[in-house]
Short mmCIF file of C-alpha atoms in Angstrom, two decimals:
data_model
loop_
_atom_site.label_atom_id
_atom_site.label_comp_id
_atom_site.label_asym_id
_atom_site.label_seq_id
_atom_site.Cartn_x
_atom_site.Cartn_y
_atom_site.Cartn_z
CA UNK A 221 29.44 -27.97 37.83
CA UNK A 222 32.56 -25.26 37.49
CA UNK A 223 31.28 -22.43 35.62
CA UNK A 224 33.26 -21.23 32.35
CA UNK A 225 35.66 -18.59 32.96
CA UNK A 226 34.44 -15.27 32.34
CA UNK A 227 36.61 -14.69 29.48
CA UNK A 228 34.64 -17.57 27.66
CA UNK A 229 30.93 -15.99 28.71
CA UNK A 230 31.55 -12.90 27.55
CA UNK A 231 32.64 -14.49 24.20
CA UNK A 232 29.92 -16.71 24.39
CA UNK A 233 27.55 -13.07 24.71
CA UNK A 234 29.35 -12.12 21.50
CA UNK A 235 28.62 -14.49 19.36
CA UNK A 236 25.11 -14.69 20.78
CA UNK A 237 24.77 -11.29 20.24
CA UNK A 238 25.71 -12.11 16.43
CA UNK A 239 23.77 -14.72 15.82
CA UNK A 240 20.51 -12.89 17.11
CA UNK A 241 21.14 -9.86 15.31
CA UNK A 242 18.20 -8.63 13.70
CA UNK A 243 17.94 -8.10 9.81
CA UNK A 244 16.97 -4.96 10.02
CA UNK A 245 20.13 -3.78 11.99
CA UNK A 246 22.48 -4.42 9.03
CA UNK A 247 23.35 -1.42 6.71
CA UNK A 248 22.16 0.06 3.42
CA UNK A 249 25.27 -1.39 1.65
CA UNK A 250 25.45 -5.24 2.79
CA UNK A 251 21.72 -5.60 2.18
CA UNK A 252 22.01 -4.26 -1.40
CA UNK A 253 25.26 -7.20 -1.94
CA UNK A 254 22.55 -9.73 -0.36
CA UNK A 255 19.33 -8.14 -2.62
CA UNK A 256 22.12 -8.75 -5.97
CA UNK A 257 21.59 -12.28 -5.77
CA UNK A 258 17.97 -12.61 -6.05
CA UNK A 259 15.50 -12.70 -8.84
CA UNK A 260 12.83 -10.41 -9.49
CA UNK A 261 9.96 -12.32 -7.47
CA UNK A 262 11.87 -12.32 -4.71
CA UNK A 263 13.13 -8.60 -4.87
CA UNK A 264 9.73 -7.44 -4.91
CA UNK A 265 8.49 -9.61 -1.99
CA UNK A 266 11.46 -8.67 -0.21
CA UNK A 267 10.48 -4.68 -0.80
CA UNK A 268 7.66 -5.48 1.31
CA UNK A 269 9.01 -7.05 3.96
CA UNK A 270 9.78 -3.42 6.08
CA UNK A 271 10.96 0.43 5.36
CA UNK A 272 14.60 -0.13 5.27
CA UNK A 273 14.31 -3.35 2.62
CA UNK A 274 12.01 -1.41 0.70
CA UNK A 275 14.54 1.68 0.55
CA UNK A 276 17.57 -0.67 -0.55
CA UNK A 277 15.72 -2.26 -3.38
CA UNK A 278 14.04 0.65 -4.74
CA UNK A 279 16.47 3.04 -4.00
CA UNK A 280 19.41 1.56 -5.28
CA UNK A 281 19.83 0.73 -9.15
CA UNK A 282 19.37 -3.47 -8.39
CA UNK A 283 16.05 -2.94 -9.53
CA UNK A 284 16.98 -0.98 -12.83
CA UNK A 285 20.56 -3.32 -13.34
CA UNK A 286 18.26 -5.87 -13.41
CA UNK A 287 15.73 -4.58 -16.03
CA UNK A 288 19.15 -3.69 -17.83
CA UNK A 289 20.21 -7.41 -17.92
CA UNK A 290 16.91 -8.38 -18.89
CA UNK A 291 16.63 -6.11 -21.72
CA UNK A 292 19.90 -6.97 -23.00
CA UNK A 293 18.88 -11.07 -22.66
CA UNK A 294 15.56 -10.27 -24.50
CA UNK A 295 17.60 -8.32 -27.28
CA UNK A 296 20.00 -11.69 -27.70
CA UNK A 297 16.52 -13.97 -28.38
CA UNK A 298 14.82 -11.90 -30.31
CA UNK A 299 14.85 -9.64 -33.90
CA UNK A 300 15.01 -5.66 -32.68
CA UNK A 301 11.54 -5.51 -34.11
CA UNK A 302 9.92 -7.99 -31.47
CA UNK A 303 11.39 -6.25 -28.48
CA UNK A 304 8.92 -4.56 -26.86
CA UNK A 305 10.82 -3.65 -23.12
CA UNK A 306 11.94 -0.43 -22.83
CA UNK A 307 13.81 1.08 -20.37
CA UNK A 308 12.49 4.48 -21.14
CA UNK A 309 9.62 3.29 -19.63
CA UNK A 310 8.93 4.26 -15.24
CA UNK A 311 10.33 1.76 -13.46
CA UNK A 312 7.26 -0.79 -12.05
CA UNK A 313 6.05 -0.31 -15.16
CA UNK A 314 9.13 -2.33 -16.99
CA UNK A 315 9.16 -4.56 -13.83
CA UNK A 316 4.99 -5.35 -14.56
CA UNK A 317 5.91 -6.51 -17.96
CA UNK A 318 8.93 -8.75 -17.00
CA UNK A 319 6.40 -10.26 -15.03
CA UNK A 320 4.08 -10.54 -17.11
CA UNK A 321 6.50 -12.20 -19.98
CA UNK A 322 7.47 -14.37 -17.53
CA UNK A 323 3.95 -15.55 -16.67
CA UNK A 324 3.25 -16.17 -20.52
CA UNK A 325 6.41 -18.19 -21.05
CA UNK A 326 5.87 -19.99 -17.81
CA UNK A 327 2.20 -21.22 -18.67
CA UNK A 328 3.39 -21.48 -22.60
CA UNK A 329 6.36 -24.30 -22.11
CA UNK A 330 7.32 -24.12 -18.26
CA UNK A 331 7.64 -27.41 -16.30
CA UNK A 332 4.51 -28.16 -14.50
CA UNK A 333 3.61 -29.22 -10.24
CA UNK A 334 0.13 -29.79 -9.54
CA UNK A 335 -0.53 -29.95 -5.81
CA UNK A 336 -3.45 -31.70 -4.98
CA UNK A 337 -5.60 -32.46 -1.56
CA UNK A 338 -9.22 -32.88 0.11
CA UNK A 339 -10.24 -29.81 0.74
CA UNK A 340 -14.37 -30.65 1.48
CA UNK A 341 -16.06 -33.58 2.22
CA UNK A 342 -18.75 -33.98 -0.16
CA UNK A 343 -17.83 -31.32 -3.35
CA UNK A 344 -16.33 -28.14 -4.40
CA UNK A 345 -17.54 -26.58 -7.51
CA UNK A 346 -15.87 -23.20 -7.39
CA UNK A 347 -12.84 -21.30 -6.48
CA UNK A 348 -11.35 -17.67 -6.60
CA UNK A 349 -7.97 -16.40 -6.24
CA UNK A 350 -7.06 -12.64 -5.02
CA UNK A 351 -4.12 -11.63 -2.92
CA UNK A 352 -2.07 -15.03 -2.79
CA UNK A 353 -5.13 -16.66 -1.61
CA UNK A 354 -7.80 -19.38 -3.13
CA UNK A 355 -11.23 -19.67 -1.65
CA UNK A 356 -13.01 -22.96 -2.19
CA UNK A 357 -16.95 -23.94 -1.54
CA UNK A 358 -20.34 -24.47 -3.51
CA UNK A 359 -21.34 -28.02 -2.93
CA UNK A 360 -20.78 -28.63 1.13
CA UNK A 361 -22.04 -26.00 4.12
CA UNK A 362 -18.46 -24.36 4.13
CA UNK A 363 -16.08 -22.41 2.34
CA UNK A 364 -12.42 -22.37 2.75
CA UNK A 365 -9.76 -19.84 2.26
CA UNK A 366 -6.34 -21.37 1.70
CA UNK A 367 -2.71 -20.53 1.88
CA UNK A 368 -1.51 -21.67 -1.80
CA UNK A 369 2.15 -22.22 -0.41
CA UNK A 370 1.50 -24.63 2.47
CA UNK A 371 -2.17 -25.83 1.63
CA UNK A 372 -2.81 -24.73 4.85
CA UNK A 373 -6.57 -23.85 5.54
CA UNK A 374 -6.79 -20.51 6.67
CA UNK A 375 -10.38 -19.76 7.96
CA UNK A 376 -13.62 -21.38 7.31
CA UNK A 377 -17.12 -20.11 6.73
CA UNK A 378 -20.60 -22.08 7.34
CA UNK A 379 -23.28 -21.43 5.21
CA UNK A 380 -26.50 -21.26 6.91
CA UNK A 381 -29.17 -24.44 6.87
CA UNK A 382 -31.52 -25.40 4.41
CA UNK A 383 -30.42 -22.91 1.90
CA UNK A 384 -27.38 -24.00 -0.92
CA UNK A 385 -24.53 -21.65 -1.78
CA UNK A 386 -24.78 -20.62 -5.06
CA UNK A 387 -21.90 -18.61 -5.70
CA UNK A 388 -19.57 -16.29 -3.99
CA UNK A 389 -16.36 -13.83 -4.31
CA UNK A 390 -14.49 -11.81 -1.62
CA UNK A 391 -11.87 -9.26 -0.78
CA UNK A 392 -9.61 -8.36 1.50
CA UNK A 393 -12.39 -7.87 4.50
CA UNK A 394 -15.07 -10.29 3.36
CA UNK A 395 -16.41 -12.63 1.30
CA UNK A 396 -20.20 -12.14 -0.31
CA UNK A 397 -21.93 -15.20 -0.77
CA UNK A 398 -25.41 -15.88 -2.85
CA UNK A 399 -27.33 -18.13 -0.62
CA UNK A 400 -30.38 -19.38 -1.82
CA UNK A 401 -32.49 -16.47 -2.10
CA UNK A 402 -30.14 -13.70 0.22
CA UNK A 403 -27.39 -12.76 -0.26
CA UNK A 404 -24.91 -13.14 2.72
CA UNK A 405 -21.56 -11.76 4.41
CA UNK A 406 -19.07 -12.62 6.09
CA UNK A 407 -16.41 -10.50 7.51
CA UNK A 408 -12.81 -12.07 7.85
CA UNK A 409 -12.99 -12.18 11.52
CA UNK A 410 -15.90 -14.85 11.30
CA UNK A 411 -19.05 -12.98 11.82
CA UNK A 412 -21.92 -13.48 9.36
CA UNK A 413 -25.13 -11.64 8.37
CA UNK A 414 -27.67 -12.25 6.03
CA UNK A 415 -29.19 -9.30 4.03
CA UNK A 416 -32.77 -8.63 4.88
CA UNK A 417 -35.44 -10.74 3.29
CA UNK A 418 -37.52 -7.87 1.94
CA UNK A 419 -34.43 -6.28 -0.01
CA UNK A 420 -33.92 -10.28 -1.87
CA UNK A 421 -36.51 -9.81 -4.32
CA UNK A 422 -35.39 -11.45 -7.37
CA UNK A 423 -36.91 -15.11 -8.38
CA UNK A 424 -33.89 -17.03 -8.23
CA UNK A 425 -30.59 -15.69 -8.77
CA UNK A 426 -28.12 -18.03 -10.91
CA UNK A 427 -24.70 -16.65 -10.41
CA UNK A 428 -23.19 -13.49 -8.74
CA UNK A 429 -20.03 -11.01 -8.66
CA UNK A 430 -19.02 -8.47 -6.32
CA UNK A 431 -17.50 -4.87 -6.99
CA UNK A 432 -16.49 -3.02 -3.95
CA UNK A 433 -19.01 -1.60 -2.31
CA UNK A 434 -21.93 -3.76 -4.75
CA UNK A 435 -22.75 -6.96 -5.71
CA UNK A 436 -24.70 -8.11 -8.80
CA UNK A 437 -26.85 -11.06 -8.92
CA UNK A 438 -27.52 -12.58 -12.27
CA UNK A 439 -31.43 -13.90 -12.33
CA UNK A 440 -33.13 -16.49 -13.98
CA UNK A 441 -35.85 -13.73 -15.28
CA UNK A 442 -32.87 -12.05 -17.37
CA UNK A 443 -32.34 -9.41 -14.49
CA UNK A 444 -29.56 -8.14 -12.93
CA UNK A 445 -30.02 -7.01 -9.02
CA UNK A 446 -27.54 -4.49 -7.74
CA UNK A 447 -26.98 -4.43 -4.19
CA UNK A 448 -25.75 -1.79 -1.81
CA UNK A 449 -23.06 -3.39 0.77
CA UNK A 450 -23.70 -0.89 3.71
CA UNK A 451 -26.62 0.15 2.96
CA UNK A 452 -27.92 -4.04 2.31
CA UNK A 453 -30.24 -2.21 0.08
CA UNK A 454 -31.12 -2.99 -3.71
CA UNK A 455 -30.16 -0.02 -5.43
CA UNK A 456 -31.75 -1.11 -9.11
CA UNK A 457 -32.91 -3.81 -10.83
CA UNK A 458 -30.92 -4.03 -14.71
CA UNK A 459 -33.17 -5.55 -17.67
CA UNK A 460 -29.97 -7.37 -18.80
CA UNK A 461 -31.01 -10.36 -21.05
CA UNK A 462 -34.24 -11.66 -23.02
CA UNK A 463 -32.84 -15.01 -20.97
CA UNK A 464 -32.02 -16.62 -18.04
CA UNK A 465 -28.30 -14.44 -16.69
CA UNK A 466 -25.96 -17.48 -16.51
CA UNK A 467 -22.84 -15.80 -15.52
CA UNK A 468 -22.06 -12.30 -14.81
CA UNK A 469 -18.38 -10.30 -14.74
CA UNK A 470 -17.82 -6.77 -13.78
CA UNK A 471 -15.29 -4.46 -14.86
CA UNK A 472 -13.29 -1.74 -12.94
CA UNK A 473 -15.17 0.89 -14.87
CA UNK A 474 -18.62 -0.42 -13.43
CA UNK A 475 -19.84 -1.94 -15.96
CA UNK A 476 -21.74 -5.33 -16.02
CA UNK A 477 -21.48 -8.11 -18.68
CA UNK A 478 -24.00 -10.99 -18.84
CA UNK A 479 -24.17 -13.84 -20.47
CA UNK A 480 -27.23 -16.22 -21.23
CA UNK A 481 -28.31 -19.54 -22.87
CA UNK A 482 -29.31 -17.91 -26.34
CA UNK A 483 -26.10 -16.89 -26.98
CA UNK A 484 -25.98 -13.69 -26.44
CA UNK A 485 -24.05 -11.28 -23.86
CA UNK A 486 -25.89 -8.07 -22.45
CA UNK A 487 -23.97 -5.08 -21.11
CA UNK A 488 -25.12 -2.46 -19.01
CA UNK A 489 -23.23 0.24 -16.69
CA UNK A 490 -23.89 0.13 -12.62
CA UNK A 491 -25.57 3.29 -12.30
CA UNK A 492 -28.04 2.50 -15.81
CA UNK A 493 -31.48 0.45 -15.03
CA UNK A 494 -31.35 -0.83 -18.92
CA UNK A 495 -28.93 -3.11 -21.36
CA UNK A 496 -26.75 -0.44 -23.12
CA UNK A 497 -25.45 -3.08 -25.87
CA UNK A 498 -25.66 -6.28 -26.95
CA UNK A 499 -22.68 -8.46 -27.87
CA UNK A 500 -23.89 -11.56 -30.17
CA UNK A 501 -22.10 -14.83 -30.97
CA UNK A 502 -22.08 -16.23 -34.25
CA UNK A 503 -23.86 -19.28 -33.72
CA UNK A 504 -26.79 -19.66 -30.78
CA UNK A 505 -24.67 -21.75 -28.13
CA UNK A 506 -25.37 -20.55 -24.94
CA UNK A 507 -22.66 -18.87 -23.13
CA UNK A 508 -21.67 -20.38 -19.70
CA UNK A 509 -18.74 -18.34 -18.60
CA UNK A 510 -17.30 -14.76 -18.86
CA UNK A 511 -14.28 -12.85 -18.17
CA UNK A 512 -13.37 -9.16 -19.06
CA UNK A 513 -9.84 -7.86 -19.47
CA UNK A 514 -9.51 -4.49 -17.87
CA UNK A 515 -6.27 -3.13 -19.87
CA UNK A 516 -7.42 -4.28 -22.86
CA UNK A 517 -11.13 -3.79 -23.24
CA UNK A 518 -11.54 -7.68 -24.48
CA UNK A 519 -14.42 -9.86 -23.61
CA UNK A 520 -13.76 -13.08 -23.23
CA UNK A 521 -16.96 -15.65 -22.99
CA UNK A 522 -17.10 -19.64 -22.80
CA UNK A 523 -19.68 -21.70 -24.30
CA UNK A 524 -22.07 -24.97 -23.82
CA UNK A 525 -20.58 -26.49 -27.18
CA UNK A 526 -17.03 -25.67 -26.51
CA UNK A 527 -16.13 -22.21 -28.26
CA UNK A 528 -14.18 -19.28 -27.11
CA UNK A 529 -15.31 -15.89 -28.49
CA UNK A 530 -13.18 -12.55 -28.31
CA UNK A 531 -14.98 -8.91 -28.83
CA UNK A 532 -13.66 -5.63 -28.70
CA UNK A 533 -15.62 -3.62 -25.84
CA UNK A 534 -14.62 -0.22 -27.38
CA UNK A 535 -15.65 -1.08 -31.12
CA UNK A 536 -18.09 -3.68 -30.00
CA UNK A 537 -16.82 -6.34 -32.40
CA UNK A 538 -15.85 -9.49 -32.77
CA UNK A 539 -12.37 -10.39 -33.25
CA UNK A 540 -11.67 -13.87 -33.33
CA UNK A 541 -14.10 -17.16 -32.39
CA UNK A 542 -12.08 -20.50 -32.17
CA UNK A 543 -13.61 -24.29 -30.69
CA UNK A 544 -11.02 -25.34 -28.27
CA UNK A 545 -12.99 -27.98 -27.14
CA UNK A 546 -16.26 -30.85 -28.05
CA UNK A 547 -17.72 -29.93 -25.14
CA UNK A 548 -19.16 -27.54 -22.11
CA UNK A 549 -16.49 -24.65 -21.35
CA UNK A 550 -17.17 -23.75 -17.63
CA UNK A 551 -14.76 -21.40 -16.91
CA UNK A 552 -11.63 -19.39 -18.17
CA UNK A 553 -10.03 -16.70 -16.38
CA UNK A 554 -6.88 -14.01 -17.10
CA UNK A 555 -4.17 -12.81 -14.56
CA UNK A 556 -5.02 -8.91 -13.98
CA UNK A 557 -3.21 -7.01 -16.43
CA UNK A 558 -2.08 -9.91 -18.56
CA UNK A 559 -2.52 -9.00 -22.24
CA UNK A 560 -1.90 -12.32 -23.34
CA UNK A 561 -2.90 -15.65 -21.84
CA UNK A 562 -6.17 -16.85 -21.22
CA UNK A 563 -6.64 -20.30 -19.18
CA UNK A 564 -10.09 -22.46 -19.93
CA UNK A 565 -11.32 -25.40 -18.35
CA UNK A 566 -14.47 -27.34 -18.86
CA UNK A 567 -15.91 -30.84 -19.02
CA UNK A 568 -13.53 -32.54 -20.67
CA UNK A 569 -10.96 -32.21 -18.06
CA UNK A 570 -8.04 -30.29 -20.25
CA UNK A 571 -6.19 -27.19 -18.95
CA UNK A 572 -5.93 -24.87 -22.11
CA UNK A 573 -3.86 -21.68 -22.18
CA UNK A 574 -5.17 -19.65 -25.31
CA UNK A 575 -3.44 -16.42 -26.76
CA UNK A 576 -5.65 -14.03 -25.86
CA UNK A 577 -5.16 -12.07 -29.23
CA UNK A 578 -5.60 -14.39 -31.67
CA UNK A 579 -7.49 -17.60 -29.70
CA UNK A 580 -4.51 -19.68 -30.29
CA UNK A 581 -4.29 -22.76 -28.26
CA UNK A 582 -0.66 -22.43 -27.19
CA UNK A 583 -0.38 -25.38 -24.23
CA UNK A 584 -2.86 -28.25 -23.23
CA UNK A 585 -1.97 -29.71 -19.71
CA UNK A 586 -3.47 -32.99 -17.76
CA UNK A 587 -1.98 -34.44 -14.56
CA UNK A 588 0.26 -37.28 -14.57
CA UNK A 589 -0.88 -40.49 -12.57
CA UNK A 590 2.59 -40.79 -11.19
CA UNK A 591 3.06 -39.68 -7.59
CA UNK A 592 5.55 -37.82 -6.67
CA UNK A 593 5.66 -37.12 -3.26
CA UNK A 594 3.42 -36.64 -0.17
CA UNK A 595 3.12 -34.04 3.00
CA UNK A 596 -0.44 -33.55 5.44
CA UNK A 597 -1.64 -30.76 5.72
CA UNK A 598 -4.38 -29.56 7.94
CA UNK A 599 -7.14 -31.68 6.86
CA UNK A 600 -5.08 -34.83 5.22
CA UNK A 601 -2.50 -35.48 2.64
CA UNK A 602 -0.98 -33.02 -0.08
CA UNK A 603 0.36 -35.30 -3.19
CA UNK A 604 2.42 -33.86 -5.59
CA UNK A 605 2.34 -34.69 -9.26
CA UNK A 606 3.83 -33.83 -12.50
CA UNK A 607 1.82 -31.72 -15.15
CA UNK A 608 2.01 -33.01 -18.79
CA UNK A 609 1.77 -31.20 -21.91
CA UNK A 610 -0.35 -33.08 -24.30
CA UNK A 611 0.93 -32.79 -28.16
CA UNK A 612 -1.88 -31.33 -30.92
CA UNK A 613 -1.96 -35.33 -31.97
CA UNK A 614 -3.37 -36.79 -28.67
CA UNK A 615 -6.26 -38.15 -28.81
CA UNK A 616 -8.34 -37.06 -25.50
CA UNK A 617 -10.55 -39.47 -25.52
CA UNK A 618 -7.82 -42.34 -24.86
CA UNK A 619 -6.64 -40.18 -21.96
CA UNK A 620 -7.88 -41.81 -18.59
CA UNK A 621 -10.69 -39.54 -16.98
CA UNK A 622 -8.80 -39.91 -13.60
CA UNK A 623 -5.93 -37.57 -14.92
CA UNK A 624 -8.47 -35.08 -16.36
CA UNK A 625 -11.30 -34.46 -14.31
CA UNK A 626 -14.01 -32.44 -15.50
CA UNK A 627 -12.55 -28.86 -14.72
CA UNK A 628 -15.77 -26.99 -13.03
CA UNK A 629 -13.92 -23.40 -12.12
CA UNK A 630 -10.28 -22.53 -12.40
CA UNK A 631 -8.42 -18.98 -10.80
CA UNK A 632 -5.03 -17.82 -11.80
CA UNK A 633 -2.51 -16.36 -9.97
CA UNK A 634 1.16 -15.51 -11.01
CA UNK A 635 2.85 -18.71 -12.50
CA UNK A 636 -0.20 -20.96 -11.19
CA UNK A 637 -3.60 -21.91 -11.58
CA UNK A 638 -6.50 -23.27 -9.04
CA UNK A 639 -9.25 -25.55 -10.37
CA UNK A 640 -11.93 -27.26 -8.91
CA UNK A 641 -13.75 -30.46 -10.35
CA UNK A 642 -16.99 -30.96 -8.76
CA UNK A 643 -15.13 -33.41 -6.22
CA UNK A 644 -13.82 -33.14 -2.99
CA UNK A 645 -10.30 -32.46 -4.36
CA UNK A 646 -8.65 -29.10 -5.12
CA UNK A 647 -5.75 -29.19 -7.54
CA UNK A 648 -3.01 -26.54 -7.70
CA UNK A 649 -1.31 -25.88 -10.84
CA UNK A 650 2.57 -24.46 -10.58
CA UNK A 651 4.07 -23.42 -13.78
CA UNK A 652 8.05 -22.66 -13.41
CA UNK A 653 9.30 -20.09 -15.98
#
């Protein structure tokens, strides 16, 4: 074969050379044109894509024009009283409560995707979400960390033999695990230990959360075990409840809030061996889930008969008690920092989104039978359905349990939600603002 004339390889090299030129090569002025056209998610995930990116967004007034234009839209919906968004305020600061509105209108009225797939082969009970990722278990001998955008199993952790995982949370290094009697580790790059047997002392431990560098096991003799992570050493055991310690939450200020069966919620502080304070429901249902809102000092708790109760941490009072549903609420969770949406889930199946400040039930979702589509990923097939928003007059009970599964633990990230349902599925819930 003739070879090209050299005139046409050394265009060819050209446009080779512009085709493969690398992002990072263009300058400070053509990447802030490119950065004008995109919204604020993906401005901020582009500022962390390298130093240059970072310097364009941040650096440049995209980021304030934009906080500009959304001031101004806010101003056009609303009376001046309601408007809240100042531009007075530091920048990430305004661009934490765009998000943040957005989020509320998104789970509020936004349309709805639920991605659902297999993710264990017998059960999964619970799930957590922190740092764009979900991890899954409770119910088989593994747990799975998952990639929320492709479904993709990420790594997988075996729970040792004989003994059932009771509960488990994790950071960015590892994932703490109550197994049985021990509690257990497991760094990210797959290796596992087991605390020593002497330090596992409690009776039987009935739920657990972790607080870097300490874990707290809730016990069925009302106790709350505090546990050293390098030292694998039980620092103190907390007198917590008069109860059984059904579920447990910890705040960023160290302390510990526990919940039991009588009703009532005991708080203590990490370094104290003693309750501090007692929070009490009005009635004697036994509380079966907690969550505690860091920027605004609200306690959130779930119980057996299907009430939601609000207190005030710093005045240690109740503010507002409301029965979302006739049943068990297992779970209900907050995004961190959001001041105003609260998502519960419990036996009945129903996806509520409550207004944190008043106990408003602003949205009820279910999953539409309809299929949508269908993709594998790495252990079967991803189907995508559409969310529905029930109306205040639908009756659940004429709602097929097949579209609401009883919801066992949910975790919320930005604009979506992960439940579990005591199945083998796992359901992803995308809200679009």
């Amino acid at each position: 074969m003739t070879p090209p004339p050299a005139a046409e390889r050394s265009s060819t090299r050209r446009r080779s050379d512009i085709d493969a030129k690398p992002v990072h090569s263009l300058s400070y002025d053509i990447l802030c044109i490119i950065f004008s056209f995109l919204d604020l998610f993906d401005l901020v995930r582009c500022s962390v894509v390298c130093k240059s990116w970072n310097y364009a967004i941040y650096k440049s007034e995209i980021l304030r024009t934009f906080c500009s234009r959304y001031q101004k839209q806010e101003m056009n919906t609303a009376s001046t009283s309601e408007v809240s968004f100042s531009l007075e305020k530091p920048l990430l600061e305004c661009l934490e409560e765009i998000a943040m509105e957005r989020h509320k209108l998104a789970l509020k009225e936004g349309r709805i995707r639920v991605s659902q797939w297999i993710g264990h082969s017998v059960r999964a009970e619970q799930c957590r979400m922190k740092m764009g990722l979900i991890l899954t278990g409770v119910g088989d001998k593994v747990m799975r960390l998952w990639s929320p955008e492709k479904f993709r199993c990420l790594e997988e952790y075996s729970i040792p033999e004989k003994v059932p995982l009771v509960d488990f949370d994790f950071d960015m290094g590892k994932i703490v695990g109550l197994v049985g009697r021990q509690l257990c580790i497991w760094s990210r790059s797959g290796n596992r230990s087991i605390f020593p047997s002497r330090e596992c002392t409690f009776v039987k431990g009935l739920c657990m959360r972790y607080f870097d560098a300490e874990a707290v096991v809730g016990c069925e003799d009302g106790t709350a075990h505090v546990f050293d992570m390098y030292s694998r050493r039980c620092s103190r055991i907390i007198r917590m409840l008069p109860g059984p310690v059904t579920c447990l939450c910890v705040s960023d200020d160290q302390l510990i809030l526990g919940g039991s069966l009588l009703g009532n919620i005991g708080v203590s502080g990490l370094r104290s061996d003693q309750r501090v304070a007692m929070l009490r429901s009005r009635n004697t249902v036994g509380i079966r889930s907690l969550c505690y809102n860091d920027s605004s000092h609200l306690v959130f708790a779930g119980s057996t008969a299907g009430h939601v109760y609000c207190w005030d941490l710093r005045m240690m009072k109740s503010l507002w008690e409301s029965r979302v549903s006739p049943n068990v609420v297992y779970s209900l969770q907050h995004l961190q920092n959001d001041r105003s949406s609260l998502a519960v889930g419990g036996i009945d199946g129903i996806l509520r989104i409550l207004d944190q400040n008043t106990g408003t039930v602003r949205s009820c979702c279910i999953m539409d039978s309809r299929l949508l589509s269908t993709h594998q990923n790495s252990l079967g097939t991803v189907e995508e359905r559409i969310g529905k928003r029930l109306s205040d007059e639908t009756p659940i009970d004429a709602i097929n349990r097949r579209n609401r599964p009883s919801i066992t633990s949910l975790a919320v990230g930005m604009n979506k939600i992960a439940t579990t349902h005591n199945d083998k599925f796992i359901r992803l819930w995308k809200f679009q603002s």
